[in-house]
Coordinates of C-alpha atoms in Angstrom, one line a residue:
Chain H
M1 CA -87.3 169.4 43.6
T2 CA -89.1 165.6 44.8
V3 CA -89.0 165.6 48.7
S4 CA -87.3 162.7 49.3
S5 CA -86.7 162.9 53.4
V6 CA -89.4 164.1 55.8
V7 CA -88.6 164.4 59.6
V8 CA -91.1 166.0 62.2
V9 CA -90.5 167.1 65.2
G10 CA -92.3 166.0 67.3
G11 CA -95.5 163.3 68.2
G12 CA -98.5 164.6 69.5
I13 CA -101.8 163.9 67.1
A14 CA -100.3 166.8 65.0
G15 CA -97.0 164.7 64.7
V16 CA -98.2 161.1 64.1
S17 CA -101.0 162.6 61.5
T18 CA -98.6 164.5 59.2
V19 CA -96.4 161.0 58.6
A20 CA -99.7 159.4 58.3
E21 CA -101.0 162.1 56.1
L22 CA -97.7 161.5 54.3
R23 CA -97.8 157.7 53.2
K24 CA -101.7 157.1 53.2
H25 CA -100.9 160.4 49.7
G26 CA -98.1 158.0 48.4
Y27 CA -95.5 159.2 49.4
A28 CA -92.8 156.8 49.3
G29 CA -88.9 158.6 50.5
E30 CA -87.8 158.5 53.6
L31 CA -90.0 159.9 56.8
T32 CA -88.9 160.2 60.3
L33 CA -90.5 161.2 64.0
V34 CA -89.0 162.4 66.3
S35 CA -91.3 162.2 69.6
A36 CA -90.0 162.8 73.6
D37 CA -92.2 159.8 74.8
A38 CA -91.4 156.2 73.6
V39 CA -94.2 155.8 71.0
P40 CA -96.5 158.7 70.4
Y41 CA -99.8 159.1 72.8
D42 CA -102.9 161.1 72.7
R43 CA -103.5 163.2 75.4
P44 CA -106.9 164.2 75.5
P45 CA -106.8 161.0 77.9
L46 CA -104.8 162.6 80.2
S47 CA -107.5 165.0 81.7
K48 CA -110.3 162.2 82.9
E49 CA -109.5 158.3 81.4
Y50 CA -106.2 158.3 81.6
L51 CA -106.3 160.7 84.8
A52 CA -109.3 158.1 85.7
G53 CA -107.0 155.1 85.3
S54 CA -109.5 153.1 83.7
R55 CA -107.4 153.3 80.6
D56 CA -103.6 153.3 80.4
L57 CA -100.4 154.1 78.0
E58 CA -101.2 151.2 76.1
S59 CA -104.4 151.8 75.1
I60 CA -104.4 155.8 74.5
A61 CA -101.7 154.9 71.8
L62 CA -101.9 156.9 69.7
Q63 CA -101.4 154.2 66.5
P64 CA -100.3 150.7 68.0
P65 CA -96.2 150.5 67.3
S66 CA -96.0 148.3 64.5
W67 CA -97.8 151.2 63.3
Y68 CA -94.7 152.9 62.5
A69 CA -92.3 150.0 61.1
E70 CA -95.3 148.3 58.5
Q71 CA -95.9 152.1 57.4
R72 CA -91.5 152.4 56.9
I73 CA -91.7 155.7 59.5
S74 CA -88.4 155.6 61.3
L75 CA -89.2 156.7 65.0
I76 CA -87.1 158.0 66.8
G77 CA -88.2 157.2 70.2
S78 CA -87.6 158.8 74.0
A79 CA -85.7 162.4 71.4
A80 CA -85.0 165.4 72.1
A81 CA -84.3 167.2 69.2
V82 CA -82.1 170.5 70.0
A83 CA -81.4 172.1 67.1
V84 CA -82.9 173.2 63.2
R85 CA -80.5 173.8 60.8
P86 CA -83.3 174.5 57.7
D87 CA -80.6 176.1 55.7
A88 CA -78.4 172.9 55.7
G89 CA -81.6 171.5 56.2
E90 CA -81.1 169.5 59.2
V91 CA -82.0 168.6 62.7
E92 CA -79.7 167.6 65.8
L93 CA -80.9 165.7 67.7
A94 CA -79.1 165.2 72.3
D95 CA -77.3 162.8 71.8
G96 CA -75.5 164.4 68.7
Q97 CA -76.9 162.6 66.1
I98 CA -77.7 164.8 63.6
L99 CA -80.4 163.3 60.8
T100 CA -81.4 165.4 57.0
A101 CA -84.5 166.2 55.5
D102 CA -85.4 167.5 51.9
R103 CA -88.3 168.7 54.3
I104 CA -88.7 169.5 58.6
V105 CA -92.2 170.1 60.0
L106 CA -91.8 171.7 63.4
A107 CA -95.4 169.8 65.6
T108 CA -93.1 170.2 68.7
G109 CA -96.9 171.7 70.4
G110 CA -96.7 173.9 73.9
R111 CA -96.2 173.3 77.5
A112 CA -98.8 174.3 80.5
V113 CA -98.5 177.1 81.2
R114 CA -96.6 178.0 85.1
P115 CA -97.1 181.0 86.2
P116 CA -93.7 182.9 88.4
I117 CA -94.0 181.1 91.1
A118 CA -91.2 178.3 93.7
Q119 CA -91.7 175.0 91.9
A120 CA -93.4 172.4 94.5
A121 CA -94.1 168.7 94.3
P122 CA -98.0 169.3 95.1
I123 CA -98.4 171.8 92.9
H124 CA -99.4 170.6 89.1
V125 CA -99.8 171.0 85.6
L126 CA -100.7 168.4 83.6
R127 CA -99.6 167.9 79.8
E128 CA -98.0 165.1 79.6
V129 CA -98.4 161.8 81.1
A130 CA -95.7 161.8 83.4
D131 CA -97.9 164.8 84.9
A132 CA -101.0 163.4 84.7
D133 CA -99.2 160.0 87.0
R134 CA -97.8 162.2 89.2
L135 CA -101.1 164.3 90.2
R136 CA -103.2 160.3 90.1
T137 CA -101.2 160.0 93.6
Q138 CA -102.9 162.4 94.5
L139 CA -106.3 161.5 94.2
V140 CA -107.1 159.8 96.9
P141 CA -110.9 160.5 98.3
G142 CA -110.8 162.9 100.6
A143 CA -107.9 164.8 99.8
R144 CA -107.8 168.5 99.2
L145 CA -107.1 170.0 95.4
L146 CA -107.3 173.2 94.9
I147 CA -107.5 173.5 90.0
V148 CA -106.6 176.8 89.2
G149 CA -108.5 177.8 86.0
A150 CA -111.7 176.2 85.1
G151 CA -111.8 176.1 81.5
L152 CA -111.4 172.8 79.6
I153 CA -108.5 171.2 81.7
G154 CA -109.6 172.2 84.7
A155 CA -112.8 171.8 84.3
E156 CA -112.3 168.1 83.3
V157 CA -109.4 167.7 86.1
A158 CA -112.6 168.6 88.8
S159 CA -115.0 166.1 87.6
T160 CA -112.3 163.0 87.4
A161 CA -111.5 164.3 91.1
R162 CA -114.8 164.3 92.4
G163 CA -115.3 160.2 90.5
L164 CA -111.8 159.6 92.0
G165 CA -113.2 160.7 96.3
A166 CA -110.8 164.3 95.9
E167 CA -112.3 167.3 97.7
V168 CA -111.4 170.2 95.0
V169 CA -111.8 173.0 94.5
L170 CA -111.7 175.4 91.5
V171 CA -111.2 178.9 90.5
D172 CA -111.3 181.7 88.4
P173 CA -112.1 184.4 88.1
L174 CA -114.4 184.4 84.7
V175 CA -117.9 183.4 84.8
P176 CA -119.0 181.6 83.0
P177 CA -115.3 180.6 81.7
L178 CA -116.3 179.4 78.2
A179 CA -118.8 181.9 76.9
A180 CA -117.7 182.6 74.3
A181 CA -116.9 178.5 73.3
V182 CA -120.7 178.0 74.1
G183 CA -122.4 180.9 74.3
S184 CA -123.5 182.2 78.2
E185 CA -126.8 180.4 79.4
V186 CA -124.9 177.0 77.8
A187 CA -121.7 178.2 79.9
T188 CA -123.3 179.4 83.3
W189 CA -125.2 175.6 82.9
L190 CA -121.7 173.6 82.6
H191 CA -120.1 176.4 85.2
G192 CA -123.0 175.1 87.1
L193 CA -122.7 171.2 87.1
H194 CA -119.4 172.1 89.3
A195 CA -121.4 173.1 92.2
V196 CA -123.8 170.5 92.0
H197 CA -121.4 167.7 91.8
G198 CA -120.3 168.3 95.4
V199 CA -117.4 170.7 93.8
E200 CA -116.8 174.6 95.5
A201 CA -116.5 176.6 92.3
L202 CA -115.1 180.4 93.0
A203 CA -115.7 183.4 90.9
T204 CA -111.9 184.9 92.7
T205 CA -108.0 184.6 91.5
V206 CA -105.2 182.6 94.0
E207 CA -102.6 186.2 95.8
T208 CA -100.1 183.4 97.2
L209 CA -99.2 180.3 96.8
L210 CA -97.0 178.2 100.2
E211 CA -95.8 174.9 100.4
T212 CA -95.8 174.2 103.3
P213 CA -94.7 170.2 105.4
T214 CA -98.1 169.1 104.5
G215 CA -99.5 170.5 101.8
V216 CA -100.0 173.9 100.2
A217 CA -100.8 176.9 101.9
V218 CA -103.3 179.1 99.6
Q219 CA -104.6 182.8 99.8
L220 CA -107.1 183.2 98.0
Q221 CA -108.6 187.4 96.6
G222 CA -111.7 188.4 99.0
E223 CA -110.7 186.2 101.3
R224 CA -109.4 187.1 105.5
D225 CA -107.9 183.6 106.0
S226 CA -105.4 181.1 103.8
R227 CA -107.0 177.5 102.9
E228 CA -104.8 174.7 102.8
F229 CA -104.8 172.5 100.8
D230 CA -103.0 168.9 99.5
A231 CA -102.5 169.7 95.6
V232 CA -102.3 172.2 93.3
L233 CA -103.4 172.2 89.1
L234 CA -102.0 175.0 87.8
A235 CA -104.8 174.8 84.0
V236 CA -104.3 178.2 83.4
G237 CA -103.8 177.6 79.4
L238 CA -101.0 176.7 77.1
S239 CA -97.1 177.9 76.0
P240 CA -96.6 176.9 72.5
E241 CA -93.2 175.3 72.7
N242 CA -91.2 177.5 69.9
V243 CA -87.1 177.2 71.4
L244 CA -86.0 175.2 68.4
A245 CA -88.0 177.5 65.8
E246 CA -87.0 180.4 67.4
S247 CA -82.8 180.1 67.7
A248 CA -84.2 178.3 63.7
G249 CA -85.0 182.2 62.4
L250 CA -88.4 181.7 61.5
E251 CA -90.7 184.1 62.6
V252 CA -92.5 183.6 65.6
D253 CA -95.1 185.2 67.5
R254 CA -97.3 183.7 69.8
G255 CA -96.3 180.1 67.3
V256 CA -94.1 179.7 64.4
L257 CA -96.6 182.1 62.1
I258 CA -97.4 180.0 59.6
D259 CA -99.2 180.1 55.9
A260 CA -102.7 178.8 54.9
G261 CA -100.2 176.1 53.7
Q262 CA -98.6 175.4 57.0
L263 CA -95.0 177.0 55.9
T264 CA -93.1 178.5 58.7
S265 CA -90.8 181.6 57.4
H266 CA -88.1 179.2 56.2
P267 CA -89.6 177.8 52.6
S268 CA -88.3 173.9 53.7
V269 CA -89.7 174.5 57.3
L270 CA -93.3 173.6 57.7
A271 CA -94.8 174.1 61.9
V272 CA -98.1 172.3 62.7
G273 CA -99.8 172.2 65.9
D274 CA -100.5 173.4 69.4
C275 CA -96.5 175.1 68.1
S276 CA -98.1 176.8 65.3
R277 CA -99.9 179.7 64.0
L278 CA -101.6 181.1 61.3
R279 CA -100.6 185.3 60.6
D280 CA -103.3 186.5 61.6
H281 CA -105.6 183.9 64.0
P282 CA -105.1 182.7 67.6
R283 CA -104.2 179.6 68.2
A284 CA -106.9 177.3 67.6
E285 CA -105.7 175.2 70.4
H286 CA -108.1 171.2 69.2
W287 CA -107.1 167.9 68.6
E288 CA -109.2 168.1 64.8
A289 CA -107.3 171.4 64.5
A290 CA -104.4 169.3 65.4
Q291 CA -105.5 166.9 62.9
V292 CA -106.1 168.5 59.6
D293 CA -102.9 171.3 60.1
G294 CA -100.9 167.4 59.5
A295 CA -103.2 166.8 56.9
R296 CA -102.6 170.2 55.3
A297 CA -98.6 170.1 55.5
A298 CA -98.5 166.4 53.9
A299 CA -100.9 167.8 51.5
T300 CA -98.2 170.7 51.1
I301 CA -95.1 168.2 51.2
L302 CA -96.8 166.7 48.1
E303 CA -98.1 169.7 46.5
I304 CA -101.8 167.9 46.5
A305 CA -104.5 169.5 47.0
P306 CA -105.5 170.1 51.0
P307 CA -107.9 168.0 53.0
P308 CA -111.2 171.6 52.6
A309 CA -112.5 173.7 55.0
A310 CA -114.2 172.8 58.0
A311 CA -115.4 174.9 60.7
P312 CA -113.4 173.5 63.5
W313 CA -115.1 170.7 66.0
W314 CA -113.9 169.8 69.8
W315 CA -115.6 168.0 72.4
T316 CA -115.1 167.9 75.9
D317 CA -116.6 165.6 79.0
R318 CA -118.2 166.5 83.4
Y319 CA -119.5 164.5 85.0
G320 CA -120.8 161.7 82.5
L321 CA -121.8 164.2 80.3
H322 CA -121.1 164.6 76.4
V323 CA -120.6 167.8 74.7
E324 CA -119.0 168.9 71.4
G325 CA -119.3 172.5 70.2
V326 CA -118.4 173.3 66.2
G327 CA -117.9 176.6 64.5
E328 CA -118.4 179.5 66.5
M329 CA -121.3 181.1 68.2
R330 CA -122.2 184.6 69.1
S331 CA -124.6 186.3 71.2
P332 CA -128.5 187.1 69.8
D333 CA -127.9 190.6 68.3
A334 CA -129.3 192.7 65.0
V335 CA -127.4 189.7 62.2
H336 CA -127.3 186.6 65.1
Q337 CA -130.0 184.4 66.3
T338 CA -130.2 182.3 68.7
V339 CA -131.5 178.6 68.8
V340 CA -132.1 176.0 71.5
R341 CA -133.2 172.2 70.2
G342 CA -134.4 170.9 73.7
V343 CA -133.8 173.2 76.6
V344 CA -130.6 174.1 77.6
G345 CA -129.6 172.7 81.3
E346 CA -131.7 169.4 80.0
P347 CA -129.8 166.9 78.0
P348 CA -129.8 166.3 75.2
F349 CA -130.0 168.8 74.1
S350 CA -128.6 171.6 71.4
V351 CA -127.8 175.5 70.6
F352 CA -127.1 176.7 67.6
T353 CA -126.6 180.1 66.0
L354 CA -128.3 181.3 62.7
R355 CA -126.4 184.1 60.3
S356 CA -129.3 185.1 58.6
E357 CA -130.6 181.2 57.5
R358 CA -126.7 180.1 57.2
V359 CA -125.7 178.5 60.9
I360 CA -122.3 179.3 62.0
G361 CA -122.6 177.0 64.8
A362 CA -123.1 174.6 67.4
V363 CA -122.1 173.6 70.6
A364 CA -124.3 169.8 72.1
V365 CA -124.7 167.9 75.4
D366 CA -125.5 164.2 74.9
D367 CA -127.0 165.1 71.2
P368 CA -124.1 164.9 69.4
N369 CA -125.4 163.7 65.7
A370 CA -127.3 167.2 65.8
V371 CA -123.1 168.9 66.3
R372 CA -122.7 166.7 63.2
A373 CA -125.2 168.1 61.8
A374 CA -124.8 171.5 62.1
R375 CA -120.9 170.5 60.3
R376 CA -122.4 170.2 58.1
M377 CA -125.0 172.4 56.9
I378 CA -122.6 174.8 57.7
D379 CA -119.5 173.2 55.9
R380 CA -122.4 172.9 53.0
Q381 CA -123.3 176.1 53.3
V382 CA -126.8 175.1 53.7
D383 CA -129.9 177.2 54.4
V384 CA -131.8 176.8 57.5
R385 CA -134.9 177.4 58.6
A386 CA -134.8 178.4 63.2
S387 CA -137.7 176.4 63.4
D388 CA -136.9 173.1 61.5
L389 CA -133.6 173.3 64.0
A390 CA -136.1 173.7 66.4
D391 CA -137.9 171.1 66.1
V392 CA -137.5 167.7 68.1
T393 CA -139.0 165.7 66.1
Q394 CA -137.8 167.1 63.2
N395 CA -134.0 164.9 62.0
L396 CA -131.8 167.0 61.2
R397 CA -130.4 165.2 58.3
K398 CA -133.1 166.1 56.1
L399 CA -132.3 169.5 56.7
L400 CA -129.4 169.1 54.9
Chain E
M1 CA -136.5 140.2 66.7
T2 CA -137.4 136.3 65.8
G3 CA -134.3 134.1 65.7
I4 CA -135.4 131.8 62.2
S5 CA -131.3 130.3 61.7
G6 CA -131.0 127.1 60.6
N7 CA -129.4 124.5 62.4
D8 CA -126.4 125.4 62.7
G9 CA -126.7 129.1 63.5
S10 CA -125.2 131.5 59.4
S11 CA -127.6 129.1 56.8
T12 CA -130.9 131.7 56.4
G13 CA -129.7 134.6 59.0
I14 CA -131.3 135.7 61.7
R15 CA -134.5 138.6 60.7
V16 CA -132.9 141.1 63.0
A17 CA -135.3 144.1 62.0
S18 CA -137.5 145.5 58.8
V19 CA -135.9 148.0 56.4
D20 CA -138.3 150.4 56.8
D21 CA -136.8 150.4 61.0
I22 CA -134.0 152.3 60.3
P23 CA -133.7 155.7 59.1
E24 CA -131.2 156.5 56.3
G25 CA -127.9 157.4 57.6
E26 CA -128.8 155.8 60.9
G27 CA -128.0 152.5 62.6
I28 CA -129.2 149.7 65.2
A29 CA -127.7 147.8 68.0
I30 CA -128.5 144.1 67.9
S31 CA -128.0 142.7 71.5
S32 CA -125.1 139.4 71.6
D33 CA -127.9 137.8 73.4
I34 CA -129.5 137.9 69.5
T35 CA -126.2 137.8 67.7
G36 CA -124.8 135.8 69.3
T37 CA -121.9 137.4 69.1
E38 CA -118.8 138.7 72.4
D39 CA -120.5 142.3 71.1
D40 CA -123.8 143.6 70.3
I41 CA -123.8 144.5 67.0
A42 CA -124.5 147.6 65.2
I43 CA -127.1 147.6 61.8
L44 CA -126.0 150.8 59.6
R45 CA -128.0 151.7 56.8
D46 CA -126.2 154.7 54.2
D47 CA -127.3 157.4 52.3
D48 CA -128.4 155.5 49.5
G49 CA -130.1 153.1 52.0
T50 CA -127.9 150.2 52.0
C51 CA -127.4 148.3 54.9
W52 CA -124.3 146.8 56.4
A53 CA -123.5 145.9 60.6
L54 CA -120.2 146.1 62.2
N55 CA -119.4 145.3 66.0
D56 CA -121.4 147.7 67.9
T57 CA -118.5 149.0 70.2
C58 CA -116.4 151.9 69.1
T59 CA -112.6 150.6 69.1
H60 CA -111.6 153.7 70.8
E61 CA -113.6 154.0 73.7
T62 CA -117.3 152.9 74.9
A63 CA -118.9 154.6 72.7
S64 CA -122.6 152.6 70.5
L65 CA -122.0 152.9 66.5
A66 CA -125.3 152.5 65.7
E67 CA -126.2 155.8 67.4
G68 CA -123.2 157.2 65.3
W69 CA -124.2 159.8 61.4
V70 CA -123.6 156.9 58.3
E71 CA -123.0 158.6 55.4
D72 CA -121.1 157.4 52.4
G73 CA -119.5 154.1 53.0
D74 CA -118.5 154.9 57.0
V75 CA -119.9 155.7 60.2
E76 CA -119.2 158.7 62.3
C77 CA -118.2 157.3 66.0
P78 CA -121.4 160.0 68.9
L79 CA -117.9 160.2 70.9
H80 CA -115.2 161.5 69.3
S81 CA -115.9 161.7 65.8
S82 CA -113.6 158.1 64.2
R83 CA -114.9 157.0 61.3
F84 CA -114.7 153.4 60.3
N85 CA -115.6 151.6 57.1
L86 CA -119.3 150.2 56.6
R87 CA -117.5 147.3 54.3
T88 CA -114.9 146.5 55.6
G89 CA -115.2 148.0 59.4
K90 CA -111.4 149.6 58.8
V91 CA -110.6 152.6 60.2
D92 CA -111.9 155.6 58.1
G93 CA -110.7 158.2 60.5
L94 CA -108.6 158.9 63.9
P95 CA -108.6 158.1 67.3
A96 CA -109.7 154.8 66.9
T97 CA -106.7 152.5 65.7
R98 CA -107.9 149.6 65.2
D99 CA -110.3 148.2 62.7
T100 CA -114.1 146.9 63.7
V101 CA -115.4 144.3 62.6
P102 CA -117.8 143.4 59.9
H103 CA -120.8 141.6 59.7
R104 CA -122.2 139.9 56.8
V105 CA -126.3 141.0 56.5
E106 CA -128.3 140.1 53.5
V107 CA -132.3 142.2 53.0
R108 CA -134.9 140.0 51.6
D109 CA -138.5 141.1 50.7
G110 CA -138.0 144.3 53.2
E111 CA -136.7 142.4 55.7
V112 CA -132.9 143.0 57.7
Y113 CA -130.5 139.2 58.2
L114 CA -128.0 139.0 59.9
F115 CA -125.1 136.7 59.7
P116 CA -123.2 137.2 63.1
G117 CA -119.0 136.3 62.0
E118 CA -119.8 135.4 58.3
R119 CA -118.0 138.4 56.3
P120 CA -119.8 140.3 53.9

């Protein structure tokens, strides 16, 4: 059956990528994007430039508002889907409107995990632009901020908050965080940057949070007295938004389960981005992964070749340093070797994981082209010598 | 970087570099003081050896495209990997959504001449 109508539910990068890729590949049928936001925006700046106030909502739009009309995409903004009926091909919106389509793509994203504690105004999470707006009002010079969780979001907000003059305490029981993503040596150095920039980074957990008339009283494990904060940010992970998928009877297990073509357990429903999980794989939870999901979903709908497989890539920024990673970092063992280009802790530098003579992962600080080279080495399965990678006078391009 | 432009500033272009100064797949930034344009201009050399010119600042955030990765007719921003077509300046890959501005370049006798503001 030729597909002549598609409804995409969710206006994050995965959903917008899906509609963009459908049009890019010549899909001429009806195309509807249901978004909770008036105009879909990009989330990475919410912990960085947007939170800092240096970029506004308009400048973080995923596409200019006029783009949707130009692409003949019916954008239904500020809307919520309340039911999906796969057999009927229906999506019901909160205002009662019912959309019908040959294919439905779920791009419902996720929610920031909120541990089961009392909701209180000074206790924040960060996922939506409204979250960032609320948090920013509290990031004034001298304000005391506790960040729970020192992963990418927690670390980025710590950096932004310091830039705004706030006093920051950052707690995470896992030290160093991100070791699996960047390797333990780089992870230790990155985590150490917090202290260098005046953040009190503690290897502990929160026992209790109590709202007080002036803020939040926090009891940290291992401390005798509680501490007082003006605001608390919980940055402890993402929970996929699967209410619609579950009620639609789709197979869900820590994400809507999908196959390699983004198809769910129902043949006319696909899922992309943070709400979805490839069976037997963890959720990717990165920006580019969501974008590629959209491209794959479009290819499946149009029955064309999917985008070529590529090593996953991500970035983060903290304290003015730009960190990128690609592929998989592994500790040295019988088959894996760690190669440092430059000196860890003295940017620009990069670190590669080699399996035999193949790069399988790389992390770079202020050395983005090392990661671009590594990405191509991984994707093209190029044999390289460790000594060439480590030689900073060697142009990595020449190794491709 | 000697300006040897004609009176109208565009007839012969501005000599900005020797081709050999720009490795294939890389770029150099030419200051707006020299180009007379609002933004600096990136001279980008594709992996087939051809030279192109685009406004240097990525339209997404503040990054220099001259420090990007040039390959197969595109430059990839060093910050978030937005891709721009070397010839047209059009966005070939998110997160950038706004096209950038291409400028005409000419290579004569191994020297790169830039024509700021002229379309390629």
